[in-house]
Short mmCIF file of C-alpha atoms in Angstrom, two decimals:
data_model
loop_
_atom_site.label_atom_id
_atom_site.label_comp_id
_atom_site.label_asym_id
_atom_site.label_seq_id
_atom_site.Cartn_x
_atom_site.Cartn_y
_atom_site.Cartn_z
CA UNK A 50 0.00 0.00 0.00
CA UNK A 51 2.98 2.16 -0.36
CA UNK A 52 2.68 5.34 -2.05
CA UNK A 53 -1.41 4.43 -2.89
CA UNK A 54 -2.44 5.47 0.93
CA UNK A 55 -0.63 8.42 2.72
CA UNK A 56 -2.14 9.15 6.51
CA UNK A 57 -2.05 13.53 5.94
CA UNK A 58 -5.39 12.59 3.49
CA UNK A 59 -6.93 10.42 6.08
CA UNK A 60 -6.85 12.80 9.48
CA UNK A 61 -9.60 10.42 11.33
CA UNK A 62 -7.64 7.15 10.57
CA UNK A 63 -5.88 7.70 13.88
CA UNK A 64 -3.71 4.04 13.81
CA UNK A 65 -3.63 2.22 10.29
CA UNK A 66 -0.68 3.69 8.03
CA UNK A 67 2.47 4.98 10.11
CA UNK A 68 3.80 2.04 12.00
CA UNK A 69 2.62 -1.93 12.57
CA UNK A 70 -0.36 -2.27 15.54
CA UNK A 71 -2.85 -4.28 16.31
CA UNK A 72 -6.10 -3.20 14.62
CA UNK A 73 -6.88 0.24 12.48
CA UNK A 74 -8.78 3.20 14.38
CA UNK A 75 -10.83 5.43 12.95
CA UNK A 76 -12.28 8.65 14.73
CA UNK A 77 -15.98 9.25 14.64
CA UNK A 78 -15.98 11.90 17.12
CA UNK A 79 -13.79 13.09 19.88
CA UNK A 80 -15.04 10.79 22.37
CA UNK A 81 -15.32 7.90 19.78
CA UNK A 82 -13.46 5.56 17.54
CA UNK A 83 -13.69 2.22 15.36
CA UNK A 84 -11.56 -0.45 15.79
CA UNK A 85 -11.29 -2.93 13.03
CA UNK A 86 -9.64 -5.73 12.89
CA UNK A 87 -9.71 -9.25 11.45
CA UNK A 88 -7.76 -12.65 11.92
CA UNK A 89 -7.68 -16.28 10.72
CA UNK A 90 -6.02 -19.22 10.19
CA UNK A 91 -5.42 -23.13 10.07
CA UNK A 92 -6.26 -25.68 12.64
CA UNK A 93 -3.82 -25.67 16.19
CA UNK A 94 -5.66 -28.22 18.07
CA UNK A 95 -8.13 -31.56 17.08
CA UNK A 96 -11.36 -30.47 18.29
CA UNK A 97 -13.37 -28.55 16.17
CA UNK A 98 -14.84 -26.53 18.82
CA UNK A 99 -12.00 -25.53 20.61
CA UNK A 100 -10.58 -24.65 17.24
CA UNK A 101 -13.25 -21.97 16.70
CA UNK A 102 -13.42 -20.90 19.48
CA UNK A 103 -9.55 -20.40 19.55
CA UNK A 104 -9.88 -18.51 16.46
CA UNK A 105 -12.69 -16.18 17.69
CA UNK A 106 -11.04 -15.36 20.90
CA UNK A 107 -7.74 -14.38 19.10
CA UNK A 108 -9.75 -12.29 16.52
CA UNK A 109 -11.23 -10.64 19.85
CA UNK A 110 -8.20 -9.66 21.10
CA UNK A 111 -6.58 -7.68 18.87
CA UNK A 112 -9.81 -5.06 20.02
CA UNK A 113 -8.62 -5.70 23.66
CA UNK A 114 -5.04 -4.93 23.01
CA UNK A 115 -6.30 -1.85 21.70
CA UNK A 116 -8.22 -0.77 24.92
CA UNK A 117 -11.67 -1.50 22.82
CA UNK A 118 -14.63 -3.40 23.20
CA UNK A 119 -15.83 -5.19 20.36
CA UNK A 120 -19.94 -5.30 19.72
CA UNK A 121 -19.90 -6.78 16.37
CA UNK A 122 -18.04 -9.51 14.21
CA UNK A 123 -18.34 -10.94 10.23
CA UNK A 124 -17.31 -14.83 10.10
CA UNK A 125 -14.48 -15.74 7.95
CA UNK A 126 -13.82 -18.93 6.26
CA UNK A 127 -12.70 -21.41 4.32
CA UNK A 128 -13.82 -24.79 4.04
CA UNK A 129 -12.99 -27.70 2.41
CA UNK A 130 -15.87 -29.51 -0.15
CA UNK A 131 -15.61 -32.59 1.44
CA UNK A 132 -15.40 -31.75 5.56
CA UNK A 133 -18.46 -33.29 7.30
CA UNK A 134 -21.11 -31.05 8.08
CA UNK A 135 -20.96 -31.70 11.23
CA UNK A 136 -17.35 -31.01 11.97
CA UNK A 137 -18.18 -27.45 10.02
CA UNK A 138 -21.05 -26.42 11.85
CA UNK A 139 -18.28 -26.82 15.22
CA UNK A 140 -16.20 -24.50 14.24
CA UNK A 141 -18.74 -21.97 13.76
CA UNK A 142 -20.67 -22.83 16.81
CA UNK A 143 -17.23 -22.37 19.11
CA UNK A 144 -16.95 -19.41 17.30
CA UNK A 145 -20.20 -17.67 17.92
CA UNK A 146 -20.12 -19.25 21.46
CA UNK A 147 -17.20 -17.73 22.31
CA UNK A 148 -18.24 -14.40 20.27
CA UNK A 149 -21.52 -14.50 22.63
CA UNK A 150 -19.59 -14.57 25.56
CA UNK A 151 -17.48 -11.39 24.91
CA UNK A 152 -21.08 -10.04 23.88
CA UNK A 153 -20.46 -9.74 20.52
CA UNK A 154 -23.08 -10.56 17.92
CA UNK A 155 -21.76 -12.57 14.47
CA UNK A 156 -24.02 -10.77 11.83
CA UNK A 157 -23.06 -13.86 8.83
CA UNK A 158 -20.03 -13.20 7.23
CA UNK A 159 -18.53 -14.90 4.18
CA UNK A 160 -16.96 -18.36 3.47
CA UNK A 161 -15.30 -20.10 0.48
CA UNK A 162 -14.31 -23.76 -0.64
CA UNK A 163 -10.35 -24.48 0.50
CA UNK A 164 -8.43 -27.80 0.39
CA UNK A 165 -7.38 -26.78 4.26
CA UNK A 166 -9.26 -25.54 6.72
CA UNK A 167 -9.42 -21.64 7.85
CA UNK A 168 -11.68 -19.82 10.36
CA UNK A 169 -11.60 -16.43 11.74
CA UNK A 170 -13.56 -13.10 12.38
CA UNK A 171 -13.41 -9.58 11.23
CA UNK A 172 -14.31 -7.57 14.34
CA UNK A 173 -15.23 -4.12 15.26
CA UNK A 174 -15.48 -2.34 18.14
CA UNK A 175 -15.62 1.20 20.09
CA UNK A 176 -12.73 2.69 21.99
CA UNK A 177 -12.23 6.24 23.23
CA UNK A 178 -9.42 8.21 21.24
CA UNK A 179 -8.58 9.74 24.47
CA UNK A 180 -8.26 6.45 26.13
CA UNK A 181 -6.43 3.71 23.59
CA UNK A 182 -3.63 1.51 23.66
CA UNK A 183 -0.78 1.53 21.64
CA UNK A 184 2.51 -0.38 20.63
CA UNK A 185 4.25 3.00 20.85
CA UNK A 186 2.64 4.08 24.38
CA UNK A 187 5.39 2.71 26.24
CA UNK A 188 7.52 4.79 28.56
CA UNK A 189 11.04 4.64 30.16
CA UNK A 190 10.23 2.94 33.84
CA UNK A 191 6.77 1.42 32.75
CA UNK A 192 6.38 -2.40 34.12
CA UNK A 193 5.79 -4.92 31.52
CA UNK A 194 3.04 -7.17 32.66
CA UNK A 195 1.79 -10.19 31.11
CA UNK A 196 -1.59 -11.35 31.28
CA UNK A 197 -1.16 -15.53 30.15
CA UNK A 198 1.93 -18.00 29.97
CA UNK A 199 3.47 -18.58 26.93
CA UNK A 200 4.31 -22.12 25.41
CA UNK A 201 1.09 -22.57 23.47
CA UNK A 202 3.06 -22.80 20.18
CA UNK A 203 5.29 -25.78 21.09
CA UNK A 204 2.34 -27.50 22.53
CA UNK A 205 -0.17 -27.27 19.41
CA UNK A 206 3.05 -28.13 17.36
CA UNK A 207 3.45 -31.26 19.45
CA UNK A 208 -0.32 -31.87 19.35
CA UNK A 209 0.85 -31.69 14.93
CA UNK A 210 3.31 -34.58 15.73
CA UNK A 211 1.15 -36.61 17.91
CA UNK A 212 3.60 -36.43 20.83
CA UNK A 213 1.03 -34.10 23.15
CA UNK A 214 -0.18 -35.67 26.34
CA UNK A 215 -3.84 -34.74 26.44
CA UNK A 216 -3.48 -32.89 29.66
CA UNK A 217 -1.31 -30.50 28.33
CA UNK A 218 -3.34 -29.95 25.65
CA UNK A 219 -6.28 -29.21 27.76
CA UNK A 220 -4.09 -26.92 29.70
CA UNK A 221 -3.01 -24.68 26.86
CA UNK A 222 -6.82 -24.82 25.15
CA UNK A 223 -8.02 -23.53 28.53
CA UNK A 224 -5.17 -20.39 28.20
CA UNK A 225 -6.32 -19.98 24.65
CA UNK A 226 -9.68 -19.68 24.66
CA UNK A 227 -9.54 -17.33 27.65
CA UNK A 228 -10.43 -13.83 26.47
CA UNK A 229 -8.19 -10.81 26.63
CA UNK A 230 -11.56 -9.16 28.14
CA UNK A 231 -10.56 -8.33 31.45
CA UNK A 232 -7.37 -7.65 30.76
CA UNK A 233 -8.10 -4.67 28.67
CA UNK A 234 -10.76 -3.88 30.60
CA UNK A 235 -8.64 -3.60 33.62
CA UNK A 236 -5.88 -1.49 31.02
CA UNK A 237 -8.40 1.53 30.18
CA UNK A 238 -9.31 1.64 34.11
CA UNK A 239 -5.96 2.47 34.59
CA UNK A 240 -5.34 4.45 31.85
CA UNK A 241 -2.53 2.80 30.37
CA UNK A 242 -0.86 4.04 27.04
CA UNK A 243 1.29 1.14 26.41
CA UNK A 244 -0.09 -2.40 24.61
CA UNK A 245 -0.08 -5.05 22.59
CA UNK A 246 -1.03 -8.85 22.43
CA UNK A 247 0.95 -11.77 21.99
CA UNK A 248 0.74 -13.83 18.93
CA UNK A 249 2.24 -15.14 15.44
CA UNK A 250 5.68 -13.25 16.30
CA UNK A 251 6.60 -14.42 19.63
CA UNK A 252 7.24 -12.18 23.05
CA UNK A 253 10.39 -11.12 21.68
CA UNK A 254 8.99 -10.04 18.54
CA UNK A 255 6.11 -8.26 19.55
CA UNK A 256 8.08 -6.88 22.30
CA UNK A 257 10.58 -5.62 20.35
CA UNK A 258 7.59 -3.95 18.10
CA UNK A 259 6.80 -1.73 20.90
CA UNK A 260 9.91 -0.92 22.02
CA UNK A 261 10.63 0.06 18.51
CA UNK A 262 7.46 1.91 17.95
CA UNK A 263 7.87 3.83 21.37
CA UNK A 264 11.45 4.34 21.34
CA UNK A 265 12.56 2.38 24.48
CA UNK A 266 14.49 -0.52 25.46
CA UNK A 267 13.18 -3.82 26.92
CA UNK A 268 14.31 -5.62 30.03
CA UNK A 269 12.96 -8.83 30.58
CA UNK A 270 13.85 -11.49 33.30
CA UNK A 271 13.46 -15.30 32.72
CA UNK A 272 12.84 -16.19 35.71
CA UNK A 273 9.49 -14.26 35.71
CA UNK A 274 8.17 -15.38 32.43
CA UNK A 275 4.93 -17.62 32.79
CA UNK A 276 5.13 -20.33 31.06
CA UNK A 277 2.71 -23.59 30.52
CA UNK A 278 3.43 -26.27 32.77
CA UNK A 279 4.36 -28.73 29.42
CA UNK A 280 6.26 -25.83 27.76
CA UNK A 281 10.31 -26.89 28.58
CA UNK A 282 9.25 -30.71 27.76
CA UNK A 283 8.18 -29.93 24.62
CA UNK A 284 10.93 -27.45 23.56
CA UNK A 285 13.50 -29.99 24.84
CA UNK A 286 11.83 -32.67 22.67
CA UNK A 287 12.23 -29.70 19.51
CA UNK A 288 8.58 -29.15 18.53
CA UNK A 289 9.29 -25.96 17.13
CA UNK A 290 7.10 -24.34 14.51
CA UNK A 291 7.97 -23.03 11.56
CA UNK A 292 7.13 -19.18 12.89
CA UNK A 293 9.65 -19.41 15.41
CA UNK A 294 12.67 -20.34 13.30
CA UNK A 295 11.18 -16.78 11.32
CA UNK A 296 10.87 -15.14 14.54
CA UNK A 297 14.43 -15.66 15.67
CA UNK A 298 15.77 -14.99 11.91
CA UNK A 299 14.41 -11.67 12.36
CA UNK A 300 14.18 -10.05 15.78
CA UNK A 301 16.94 -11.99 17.36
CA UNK A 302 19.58 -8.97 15.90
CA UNK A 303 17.37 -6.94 18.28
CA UNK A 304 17.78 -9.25 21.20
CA UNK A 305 20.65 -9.52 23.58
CA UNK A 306 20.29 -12.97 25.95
CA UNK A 307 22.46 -13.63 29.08
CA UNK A 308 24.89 -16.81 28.25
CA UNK A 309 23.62 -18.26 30.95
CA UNK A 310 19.88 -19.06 29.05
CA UNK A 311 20.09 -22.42 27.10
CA UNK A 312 18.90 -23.00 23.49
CA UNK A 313 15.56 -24.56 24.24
CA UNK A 314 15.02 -21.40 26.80
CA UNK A 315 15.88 -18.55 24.10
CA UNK A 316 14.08 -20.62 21.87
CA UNK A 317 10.77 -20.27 23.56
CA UNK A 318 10.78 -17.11 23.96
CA UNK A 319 10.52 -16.86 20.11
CA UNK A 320 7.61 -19.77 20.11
CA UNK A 321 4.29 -18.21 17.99
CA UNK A 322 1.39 -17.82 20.37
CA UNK A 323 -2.33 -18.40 19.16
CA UNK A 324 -4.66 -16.39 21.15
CA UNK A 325 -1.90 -15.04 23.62
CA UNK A 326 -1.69 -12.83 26.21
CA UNK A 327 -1.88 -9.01 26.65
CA UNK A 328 2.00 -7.35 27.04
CA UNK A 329 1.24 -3.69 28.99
CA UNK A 330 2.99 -1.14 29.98
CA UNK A 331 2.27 -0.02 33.53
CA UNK A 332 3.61 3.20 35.46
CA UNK A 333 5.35 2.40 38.29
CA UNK A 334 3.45 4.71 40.76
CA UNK A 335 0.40 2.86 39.83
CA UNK A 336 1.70 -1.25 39.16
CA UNK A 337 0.38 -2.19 42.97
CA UNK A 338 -2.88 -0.64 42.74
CA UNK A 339 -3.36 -2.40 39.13
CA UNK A 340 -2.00 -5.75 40.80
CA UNK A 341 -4.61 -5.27 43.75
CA UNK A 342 -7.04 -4.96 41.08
CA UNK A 343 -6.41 -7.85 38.83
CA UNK A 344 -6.73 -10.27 41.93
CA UNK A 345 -10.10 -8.70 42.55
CA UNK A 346 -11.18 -9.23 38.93
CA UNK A 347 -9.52 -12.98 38.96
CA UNK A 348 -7.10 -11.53 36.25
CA UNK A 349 -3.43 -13.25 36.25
CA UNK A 350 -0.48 -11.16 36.42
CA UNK A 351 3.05 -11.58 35.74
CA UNK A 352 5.57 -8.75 36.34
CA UNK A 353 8.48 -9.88 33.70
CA UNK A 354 10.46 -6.44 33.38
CA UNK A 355 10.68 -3.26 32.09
CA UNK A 356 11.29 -0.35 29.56
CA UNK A 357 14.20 2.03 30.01
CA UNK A 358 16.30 4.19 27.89
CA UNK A 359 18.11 2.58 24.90
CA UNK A 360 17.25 0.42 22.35
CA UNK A 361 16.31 -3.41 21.47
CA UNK A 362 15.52 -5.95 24.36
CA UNK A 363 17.80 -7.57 26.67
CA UNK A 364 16.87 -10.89 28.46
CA UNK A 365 18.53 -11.74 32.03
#
């Protein structure tokens, strides 16, 4: 879209244009904007239902991350001729039932014949200009908090391989299918600038996206990371995705690691999420009050670093 779109002709397209984020915004008023957003792709786990529901949730989120609240969604997908009807109709139904849940009405959509599988949502929501979340809201002393483990990736990649126990997989379908919800929620209530969600390109690489986009350095500690309780098992057995071999071919020149992480560690921390959590930025002055919070809300929380002056991200 180079050189076709330029922002100065657009003045209410508020996020869209200049630099990578989550969804587009576009101002209706001073007190009001549109999110829109839209996600999809191939099947990460067995069951039908938890696959569309998966997909919804992660479509959600990219309103979340935004500091929105979706009202309305279009289905997306792509089925193949030959997939029983049945199997169909449970993708759409985990869809919509997770869509219900977040209050969000599916008003049709559009689907098309495809030799694989594909499901997803185009969603839009409301969110107050005055009010939204950013990858380049981050400031120098902000906590990064993190609002669900990571490990999904070499999990559902396991799961690809048949080496998943089903316990794990329940574990990370649980995480997944969680939505962002409260999280954001919980972000506009505290006025927080700084955001993003965690998917396709790893917590490195979306951290590095806002640090980028807002001018800071990252500091991250391993020890504080969440992760799923299967995650190190499967990363030591090497079910790594394609996306994460990507991820560390291009962020890792942005990342410095201490020597004393292993492979399979680093390596993680470049595993694709589906449906991940919410990376914020919160002011120090106000990180207990918004900890206090979350445990009233039943929100998890992990403190795992955060910005400073400089550049790139460095992992201790």
């Amino acid at each position: 879209m180079q050189n076709i779109f330029h922002s100065s002709d657009y003045p209410d397209l508020l996020i869209g244009l200049e630099g990578p984020d989550d969804a587009a915004v576009w101002r209706l008023d001073d007190s009001r904007a549109l999110v829109v957003t839209t996600d999809f792709f191939t099947p990460v786990v067995d069951n039908a239902y938890d696959y569309g529901a998966i997909a919804a949730a992660n479509s959600l989120s990219d309103i979340y991350a935004m500091g929105g609240m979706p009202f309305l969604a279009l289905n997306v997908a792509a089925l193949p001729p030959d997939l029983p009807i049945e199997i169909s109709a449970d993708i759409l139904r985990g869809g919509a039932e997770k869509a219900r849940e977040a209050r969000v009405v599916i008003a049709g959509g559009h689907t098309v014949q495809d030799k694989e599988p594909k499901y997803g949502l185009v969603v839009i929501g409301f969110v107050d200009p005055q009010k939204m979340l950013s990858k380049g809201g981050l400031k120098v002393g902000d906590a990064l908090v993190l609002t669900k483990p990571l490990g999904f990736g070499v999990t559902t990649t396991a799961l690809k391989r048949e080496q998943a126990d089903e316990k794990d997989v329940k574990e990370v379908v649980t995480w997944m299918t969680r939505l962002n919800k409260t999280a954001g929620q919980l972000a506009v209530e505290f006025n927080l600038r700084g955001g993003t969600d965690i998917t396709g390109f790893s917590l490195l690489g979306h951290g590095w996206e806002m640090a980028n986009a807002a001018q800071v350095a990252l500091e991250i500690e391993y020890s504080k990371i969440p992760f799923v309780s299967c995650a190190r098992k499967y990363a030591d057995k090497g079910a790594f995705a394609g996306g994460l071999f990507d991820n560390r071919s291009y962020f890792s020149s942005h990342v410095q690691c201490d020597q004393s992480l292993d492979e399979p560690s680093q390596m993680l921390l470049f595993d694709p999420q589906t449906s991940g959590g919410l990376l914020l930025g919160v002011p120090q002055e106000k990180l207990d009050a918004f900890m206090n919070r979350a445990k009233e809300l039943d929100q998890p929380l992990w403190v795992i670093g955060k910005a400073k002056q400089g550049q790139g991200i460095q992992v201790k």
